[in-house]
């Protein structure tokens, strides 16, 4: 990976890192396209941590998802463009972050 260290994706409660290589490759490509740093707030989550944050999906527990801190509109559009151009088709947009995953084939964009 050109832009990330695996430590950026470790589970906050146990330190495990079990990220999918294809996901990381796509995310690295997105970062190159965006031309902006991606600060990861959540990458891999062990099942216990995933349950503790109230998630029932397996996106993070499969290592095929990340949440990127994005606080400003001009940066948000660059990150979104990078993600879409890199081939991501599942993106959730929050006030201060963007969730991205490649968990399944269902294309979707949603708001938090």
Coordinates of C-alpha atoms in Angstrom, one line a residue:
X1 CA 0.0 0.0 0.0
X2 CA 1.2 3.4 -0.9
X3 CA -0.9 5.6 1.4
X4 CA -1.8 3.5 4.4
X5 CA -0.2 1.5 7.2
X6 CA -2.1 -1.6 8.5
X7 CA -2.1 -0.1 12.0
X8 CA -4.6 2.5 10.8
X9 CA -7.2 -0.2 10.4
X10 CA -6.7 -2.1 13.7
X11 CA -9.7 -2.8 15.9
X12 CA -9.9 -0.3 18.7
X13 CA -10.7 -2.9 21.4
X14 CA -8.3 -5.7 20.6
X15 CA -5.8 -4.4 18.1
X16 CA -6.6 -7.1 15.5
X17 CA -6.1 -6.2 11.8
X18 CA -7.8 -8.6 9.4
X19 CA -8.4 -6.4 6.3
X20 CA -9.2 -7.7 2.9
X21 CA -6.4 -7.1 0.4
X22 CA -8.7 -6.2 -2.5
X23 CA -10.5 -3.7 -0.4
X24 CA -7.2 -2.1 0.7
X25 CA -6.0 -1.9 -2.9
X26 CA -9.2 -0.1 -4.0
X27 CA -9.0 2.3 -1.1
X28 CA -5.3 3.0 -1.9
X29 CA -6.3 3.8 -5.5
X30 CA -9.1 6.0 -4.2
X31 CA -6.7 8.0 -2.1
X32 CA -4.4 8.5 -5.1
X33 CA -7.3 9.8 -7.2
X34 CA -8.6 12.0 -4.4
X35 CA -5.3 13.7 -3.8
X36 CA -6.2 14.2 -0.2
X37 CA -5.2 12.2 2.9
X38 CA -7.8 9.7 4.2
X39 CA -7.9 9.5 8.0
X40 CA -9.4 6.2 9.0
X41 CA -11.6 6.3 12.1
X42 CA -12.7 2.7 11.9
X43 CA -11.4 -0.2 9.8
X44 CA -11.4 -3.8 11.0
X45 CA -13.8 -4.5 13.9
X46 CA -13.8 -7.8 15.8
X47 CA -17.3 -9.1 16.4
X48 CA -17.3 -7.9 20.0
X49 CA -16.4 -4.3 19.0
X50 CA -18.9 -4.4 16.1
X51 CA -21.7 -5.3 18.5
X52 CA -20.6 -2.7 21.0
X53 CA -21.0 0.1 18.4
X54 CA -24.4 -1.2 17.6
X55 CA -23.7 -2.6 14.1
X56 CA -25.4 -5.8 12.9
X57 CA -23.6 -5.8 9.4
X58 CA -20.5 -7.7 8.7
X59 CA -18.8 -5.1 6.6
X60 CA -16.2 -4.2 9.2
X61 CA -15.8 -7.6 10.7
X62 CA -15.0 -9.0 7.2
X63 CA -12.3 -6.4 6.7
X64 CA -14.0 -4.9 3.7
X65 CA -15.1 -1.5 5.1
X66 CA -13.6 1.7 6.5
X67 CA -14.9 4.9 7.9
X68 CA -13.0 8.0 6.7
X69 CA -13.0 11.2 8.7
X70 CA -14.2 14.1 6.5
X71 CA -15.3 17.3 8.1
X72 CA -15.4 19.8 5.2
X73 CA -17.4 19.9 1.9
X74 CA -14.5 20.6 -0.4
X75 CA -12.6 17.6 1.0
X76 CA -15.8 15.4 1.0
X77 CA -16.3 15.9 -2.7
X78 CA -12.7 14.9 -3.5
X79 CA -12.9 11.8 -1.3
X80 CA -16.3 10.8 -2.8
X81 CA -14.9 11.3 -6.3
X82 CA -11.8 9.2 -5.5
X83 CA -14.0 6.4 -4.0
X84 CA -16.3 6.3 -7.0
X85 CA -13.5 6.5 -9.6
X86 CA -11.7 3.6 -7.8
X87 CA -14.8 1.5 -8.3
X88 CA -16.6 1.6 -4.9
X89 CA -20.4 1.3 -5.2
X90 CA -21.4 1.2 -1.5
X91 CA -20.9 4.6 0.3
X92 CA -22.6 6.0 3.4
X93 CA -22.3 9.7 4.1
X94 CA -22.3 11.1 7.6
X95 CA -21.8 14.7 8.9
X96 CA -18.2 14.1 9.8
X97 CA -17.3 10.8 8.0
X98 CA -17.8 8.6 4.9
X99 CA -18.3 4.9 5.2
X100 CA -17.1 2.8 2.3
X101 CA -17.3 -1.0 1.7
X102 CA -17.2 -3.6 -1.0
X103 CA -19.1 -6.2 0.9
X104 CA -21.6 -7.2 -1.7
X105 CA -22.9 -6.5 -5.2
X106 CA -25.8 -4.3 -4.1
X107 CA -25.0 -0.7 -5.2
X108 CA -26.1 1.8 -2.7
X109 CA -25.5 5.3 -1.2
X110 CA -27.0 6.3 2.1
X111 CA -27.0 9.0 4.7
X112 CA -26.4 8.7 8.4

